[in-house]
PDB file of C-alpha atoms in Angstrom:
ATOM      1  CA  MET A 509      16.045  42.805  13.035  1.00  0.00           C
ATOM      2  CA  ARG A 510      17.984  39.635  13.831  1.00  0.00           C
ATOM      3  CA  ARG A 511      15.269  38.162  16.061  1.00  0.00           C
ATOM      4  CA  PRO A 512      12.578  37.961  13.334  1.00  0.00           C
ATOM      5  CA  LEU A 513      15.071  36.397  10.911  1.00  0.00           C
ATOM      6  CA  ALA A 514      16.170  33.863  13.514  1.00  0.00           C
ATOM      7  CA  ALA A 515      12.527  32.991  14.282  1.00  0.00           C
ATOM      8  CA  ILE A 516      11.761  32.482  10.589  1.00  0.00           C
ATOM      9  CA  PHE A 517      14.895  30.321  10.206  1.00  0.00           C
ATOM     10  CA  LEU A 518      13.930  28.130  13.193  1.00  0.00           C
ATOM     11  CA  LEU A 519      10.358  27.836  11.900  1.00  0.00           C
ATOM     12  CA  PHE A 520      11.701  26.724   8.508  1.00  0.00           C
ATOM     13  CA  LEU A 521      13.971  24.131  10.138  1.00  0.00           C
ATOM     14  CA  GLY A 522      11.159  22.794  12.290  1.00  0.00           C
ATOM     15  CA  ALA A 523       8.804  22.430   9.324  1.00  0.00           C
ATOM     16  CA  GLY A 524      11.337  20.382   7.379  1.00  0.00           C
ATOM     17  CA  ALA A 525      12.234  18.197  10.344  1.00  0.00           C
ATOM     18  CA  SER A 526       8.640  17.193  11.081  1.00  0.00           C
ATOM     19  CA  ALA A 527       7.997  15.737   7.620  1.00  0.00           C
ATOM     20  CA  ALA A 528       8.024  11.937   7.704  1.00  0.00           C
ATOM     21  CA  PRO A 529      10.651  10.388   5.440  1.00  0.00           C
ATOM     22  CA  VAL A 530       8.260   7.557   4.458  1.00  0.00           C
ATOM     23  CA  SER A 531       4.635   8.159   3.523  1.00  0.00           C
ATOM     24  CA  PHE A 532       1.842   6.838   1.345  1.00  0.00           C
ATOM     25  CA  LYS A 533       1.083   9.084  -1.571  1.00  0.00           C
ATOM     26  CA  ARG A 534      -1.906   6.973  -2.567  1.00  0.00           C
ATOM     27  CA  VAL A 535      -3.625   3.708  -1.601  1.00  0.00           C
ATOM     28  CA  TRP A 536      -6.321   2.448  -3.923  1.00  0.00           C
ATOM     29  CA  PRO A 537      -8.097  -0.945  -3.760  1.00  0.00           C
ATOM     30  CA  GLU A 538      -8.985  -2.385  -7.162  1.00  0.00           C
ATOM     31  CA  TRP A 539      -9.865  -5.794  -8.621  1.00  0.00           C
ATOM     32  CA  GLU A 540      -7.349  -7.129 -11.162  1.00  0.00           C
ATOM     33  CA  ASP A 541      -7.882 -10.178 -13.374  1.00  0.00           C
ATOM     34  CA  ALA A 542      -4.974 -12.521 -14.072  1.00  0.00           C
ATOM     35  CA  ILE A 543      -4.914 -11.492 -17.730  1.00  0.00           C
ATOM     36  CA  ASP A 544      -4.225  -7.873 -16.699  1.00  0.00           C
ATOM     37  CA  PHE A 545      -0.719  -8.915 -15.665  1.00  0.00           C
ATOM     38  CA  GLN A 546       0.268 -10.767 -18.833  1.00  0.00           C
ATOM     39  CA  SER A 547       2.441  -8.901 -21.316  1.00  0.00           C
ATOM     40  CA  TYR A 548       3.655  -9.884 -24.752  1.00  0.00           C
ATOM     41  CA  SER A 549       7.099 -10.554 -23.294  1.00  0.00           C
ATOM     42  CA  GLU A 550       5.623 -12.907 -20.699  1.00  0.00           C
ATOM     43  CA  TYR A 551       3.606 -14.657 -23.379  1.00  0.00           C
ATOM     44  CA  ARG A 552       6.868 -15.392 -25.213  1.00  0.00           C
ATOM     45  CA  THR A 553       9.157 -16.115 -22.232  1.00  0.00           C
ATOM     46  CA  GLY A 554       6.787 -17.390 -19.545  1.00  0.00           C
ATOM     47  CA  LYS A 555       8.296 -14.927 -16.993  1.00  0.00           C
ATOM     48  CA  GLU A 556       6.161 -12.247 -15.383  1.00  0.00           C
ATOM     49  CA  VAL A 557       7.454  -8.804 -16.232  1.00  0.00           C
ATOM     50  CA  VAL A 558       7.252  -5.947 -13.754  1.00  0.00           C
ATOM     51  CA  GLY A 559       8.653  -2.514 -14.445  1.00  0.00           C
ATOM     52  CA  LYS A 560       9.093   0.159 -11.859  1.00  0.00           C
ATOM     53  CA  TRP A 561       6.782  -1.500  -9.367  1.00  0.00           C
ATOM     54  CA  THR A 562       6.604  -4.542  -7.099  1.00  0.00           C
ATOM     55  CA  VAL A 563       3.781  -7.088  -7.097  1.00  0.00           C
ATOM     56  CA  LEU A 564       3.195  -9.066  -3.880  1.00  0.00           C
ATOM     57  CA  ARG A 565       0.380 -11.610  -3.577  1.00  0.00           C
ATOM     58  CA  SER A 566      -1.161 -13.416  -0.606  1.00  0.00           C
ATOM     59  CA  GLN A 567      -1.204 -16.582  -2.745  1.00  0.00           C
ATOM     60  CA  PRO A 568       1.585 -16.169  -5.336  1.00  0.00           C
ATOM     61  CA  GLU A 569       0.280 -18.962  -7.586  1.00  0.00           C
ATOM     62  CA  HIS A 570      -2.932 -16.956  -8.198  1.00  0.00           C
ATOM     63  CA  ARG A 571      -3.021 -13.598  -9.937  1.00  0.00           C
ATOM     64  CA  SER A 572      -6.679 -12.543  -9.903  1.00  0.00           C
ATOM     65  CA  GLY A 573      -7.632 -10.669  -6.775  1.00  0.00           C
ATOM     66  CA  LEU A 574      -8.230  -7.462  -4.899  1.00  0.00           C
ATOM     67  CA  TYR A 575      -5.079  -5.350  -5.114  1.00  0.00           C
ATOM     68  CA  PHE A 576      -4.174  -2.391  -2.969  1.00  0.00           C
ATOM     69  CA  MET A 577      -2.191  -0.124  -5.296  1.00  0.00           C
ATOM     70  CA  THR A 578       0.111   1.587  -2.819  1.00  0.00           C
ATOM     71  CA  ARG A 579       2.437   4.400  -3.873  1.00  0.00           C
ATOM     72  CA  VAL A 580       5.193   4.809  -1.262  1.00  0.00           C
ATOM     73  CA  GLU A 581       7.264   7.991  -1.066  1.00  0.00           C
ATOM     74  CA  ASN A 582      10.590   7.513   0.724  1.00  0.00           C
ATOM     75  CA  HIS A 583      12.729  10.631   1.132  1.00  0.00           C
ATOM     76  CA  GLY A 584      15.035   8.926   3.642  1.00  0.00           C
ATOM     77  CA  PRO A 585      17.377   5.953   3.340  1.00  0.00           C
ATOM     78  CA  PRO A 586      16.150   2.566   2.033  1.00  0.00           C
ATOM     79  CA  VAL A 587      14.149   0.532   4.559  1.00  0.00           C
ATOM     80  CA  PRO A 588      15.145  -3.155   4.482  1.00  0.00           C
ATOM     81  CA  GLY A 589      13.008  -5.757   6.252  1.00  0.00           C
ATOM     82  CA  ALA A 590       9.816  -3.687   6.220  1.00  0.00           C
ATOM     83  CA  ALA A 591       6.341  -5.191   5.876  1.00  0.00           C
ATOM     84  CA  PHE A 592       2.972  -4.060   4.618  1.00  0.00           C
ATOM     85  CA  VAL A 593       0.072  -5.143   6.824  1.00  0.00           C
ATOM     86  CA  ILE A 594      -3.401  -5.156   5.295  1.00  0.00           C
ATOM     87  CA  ARG A 595      -6.454  -5.472   7.507  1.00  0.00           C
ATOM     88  CA  VAL A 596      -9.768  -5.893   5.736  1.00  0.00           C
ATOM     89  CA  ILE A 597     -13.423  -6.504   6.586  1.00  0.00           C
ATOM     90  CA  SER A 598     -15.630  -7.910   3.828  1.00  0.00           C
ATOM     91  CA  VAL A 599     -19.371  -8.300   3.339  1.00  0.00           C
ATOM     92  CA  GLY A 600     -20.947 -11.024   5.487  1.00  0.00           C
ATOM     93  CA  SER A 601     -18.151 -11.075   8.060  1.00  0.00           C
ATOM     94  CA  VAL A 602     -17.375  -9.174  11.217  1.00  0.00           C
ATOM     95  CA  GLU A 603     -13.927 -10.740  11.395  1.00  0.00           C
ATOM     96  CA  THR A 604     -10.922  -8.640  10.438  1.00  0.00           C
ATOM     97  CA  ARG A 605      -8.629 -10.561   8.128  1.00  0.00           C
ATOM     98  CA  VAL A 606      -4.946  -9.672   8.339  1.00  0.00           C
ATOM     99  CA  TYR A 607      -2.337 -10.154   5.600  1.00  0.00           C
ATOM    100  CA  ARG A 608       1.376  -9.438   5.824  1.00  0.00           C
ATOM    101  CA  PHE A 609       3.672  -8.707   2.864  1.00  0.00           C
ATOM    102  CA  PRO A 610       7.431  -8.435   3.575  1.00  0.00           C
ATOM    103  CA  ALA A 611       9.133  -5.826   1.393  1.00  0.00           C
ATOM    104  CA  ASP A 612      12.279  -3.744   1.129  1.00  0.00           C
ATOM    105  CA  ILE A 613      11.416  -0.081   0.580  1.00  0.00           C
ATOM    106  CA  PRO A 614      13.751   1.741  -1.828  1.00  0.00           C
ATOM    107  CA  LYS A 615      14.788   5.376  -1.446  1.00  0.00           C
ATOM    108  CA  LYS A 616      12.393   6.995  -3.925  1.00  0.00           C
ATOM    109  CA  SER A 617       8.798   6.829  -5.048  1.00  0.00           C
ATOM    110  CA  TRP A 618       7.773   3.219  -5.674  1.00  0.00           C
ATOM    111  CA  LEU A 619       4.496   1.465  -6.480  1.00  0.00           C
ATOM    112  CA  PHE A 620       3.575  -1.726  -4.653  1.00  0.00           C
ATOM    113  CA  GLU A 621       0.645  -3.841  -5.836  1.00  0.00           C
ATOM    114  CA  LEU A 622      -0.470  -5.810  -2.779  1.00  0.00           C
ATOM    115  CA  GLY A 623      -2.881  -8.533  -3.832  1.00  0.00           C
ATOM    116  CA  LEU A 624      -5.382 -10.587  -1.872  1.00  0.00           C
ATOM    117  CA  THR A 625      -5.509 -13.433  -4.361  1.00  0.00           C
ATOM    118  CA  GLY A 626      -6.919 -16.940  -4.743  1.00  0.00           C
ATOM    119  CA  ARG A 627      -9.161 -17.963  -1.849  1.00  0.00           C
ATOM    120  CA  ASP A 628      -8.229 -14.785   0.039  1.00  0.00           C
ATOM    121  CA  TRP A 629     -10.752 -12.698  -1.954  1.00  0.00           C
ATOM    122  CA  GLU A 630     -14.148 -13.883  -3.157  1.00  0.00           C
ATOM    123  CA  GLY A 631     -14.392 -12.177  -6.540  1.00  0.00           C
ATOM    124  CA  PRO A 632     -14.485  -9.013  -8.617  1.00  0.00           C
ATOM    125  CA  LYS A 633     -17.945  -7.889  -7.507  1.00  0.00           C
ATOM    126  CA  LEU A 634     -17.146  -7.976  -3.788  1.00  0.00           C
ATOM    127  CA  GLN A 635     -15.847  -4.708  -2.369  1.00  0.00           C
ATOM    128  CA  PRO A 636     -14.312  -4.404   1.102  1.00  0.00           C
ATOM    129  CA  ILE A 637     -16.496  -2.754   3.728  1.00  0.00           C
ATOM    130  CA  ALA A 638     -13.456  -1.293   5.479  1.00  0.00           C
ATOM    131  CA  TRP A 639      -9.682  -1.604   5.164  1.00  0.00           C
ATOM    132  CA  GLU A 640      -6.376  -0.437   6.581  1.00  0.00           C
ATOM    133  CA  VAL A 641      -2.930  -0.547   4.962  1.00  0.00           C
ATOM    134  CA  GLU A 642       0.071  -0.054   7.220  1.00  0.00           C
ATOM    135  CA  LEU A 643       3.803  -0.068   6.518  1.00  0.00           C
ATOM    136  CA  ASP A 644       5.986  -1.218   9.429  1.00  0.00           C
ATOM    137  CA  ASP A 645       9.763  -1.145   9.707  1.00  0.00           C
ATOM    138  CA  ALA A 646      11.759  -4.234  10.755  1.00  0.00           C
ATOM    139  CA  GLY A 647      11.201  -3.342  14.424  1.00  0.00           C
ATOM    140  CA  GLY A 648       7.408  -3.165  14.059  1.00  0.00           C
ATOM    141  CA  ASN A 649       7.214   0.647  14.174  1.00  0.00           C
ATOM    142  CA  ILE A 650       4.549   2.174  11.921  1.00  0.00           C
ATOM    143  CA  LEU A 651       6.076   4.208   9.083  1.00  0.00           C
ATOM    144  CA  ALA A 652       2.872   4.973   7.167  1.00  0.00           C
ATOM    145  CA  ARG A 653      -0.813   4.175   7.484  1.00  0.00           C
ATOM    146  CA  GLU A 654      -3.913   4.715   5.364  1.00  0.00           C
ATOM    147  CA  THR A 655      -7.490   3.648   6.094  1.00  0.00           C
ATOM    148  CA  SER A 656     -10.833   3.665   4.368  1.00  0.00           C
ATOM    149  CA  TYR A 657     -13.493   6.005   5.677  1.00  0.00           C
ATOM    150  CA  LEU A 658     -15.343   3.271   7.580  1.00  0.00           C
ATOM    151  CA  TRP A 659     -12.272   1.748   9.236  1.00  0.00           C
ATOM    152  CA  GLU A 660     -12.453   4.066  12.221  1.00  0.00           C
ATOM    153  CA  LYS A 661     -15.575   5.192  13.975  1.00  0.00           C
ATOM    154  CA  PRO A 662     -16.355   8.756  12.816  1.00  0.00           C
ATOM    155  CA  GLU A 663     -16.316  11.396  15.540  1.00  0.00           C
ATOM    156  CA  LYS A 664     -19.651  12.639  16.840  1.00  0.00           C
ATOM    157  CA  ARG A 665     -20.382  16.293  16.233  1.00  0.00           C
TER     158      ARG A 665
END
């Protein structure tokens, strides 16, 4: 009777140990206009207000752009010195454009709005053909990764 219980216990331990402490719960690309970020408080004070999220832009002086809404789940310790890396291919180009956004990842669920703004994105009607969002730790190790369907060549059946 002890052997089956021990096997179940080891299986339970192994399942918990294999779960990654940092993962993406959701990554969603979406166009945002500059006005979408302005609140009443900002109108009065002139300071951009963010709540329980972080906004990072490729060109901080511009707000309109293609944003990758990225919900990060971190069940481990905080991750200082991390960086989001966005790779994107747009219409009319075979070149992959790469953008890097340094960020500290807190220990909890946190939303990051990663914006390709200003000259880095052509406008609201242009959608990316393919994209990849990656979160690297300070040493360059990949913590989480999400891609669009067309980023990788589909397997042949």
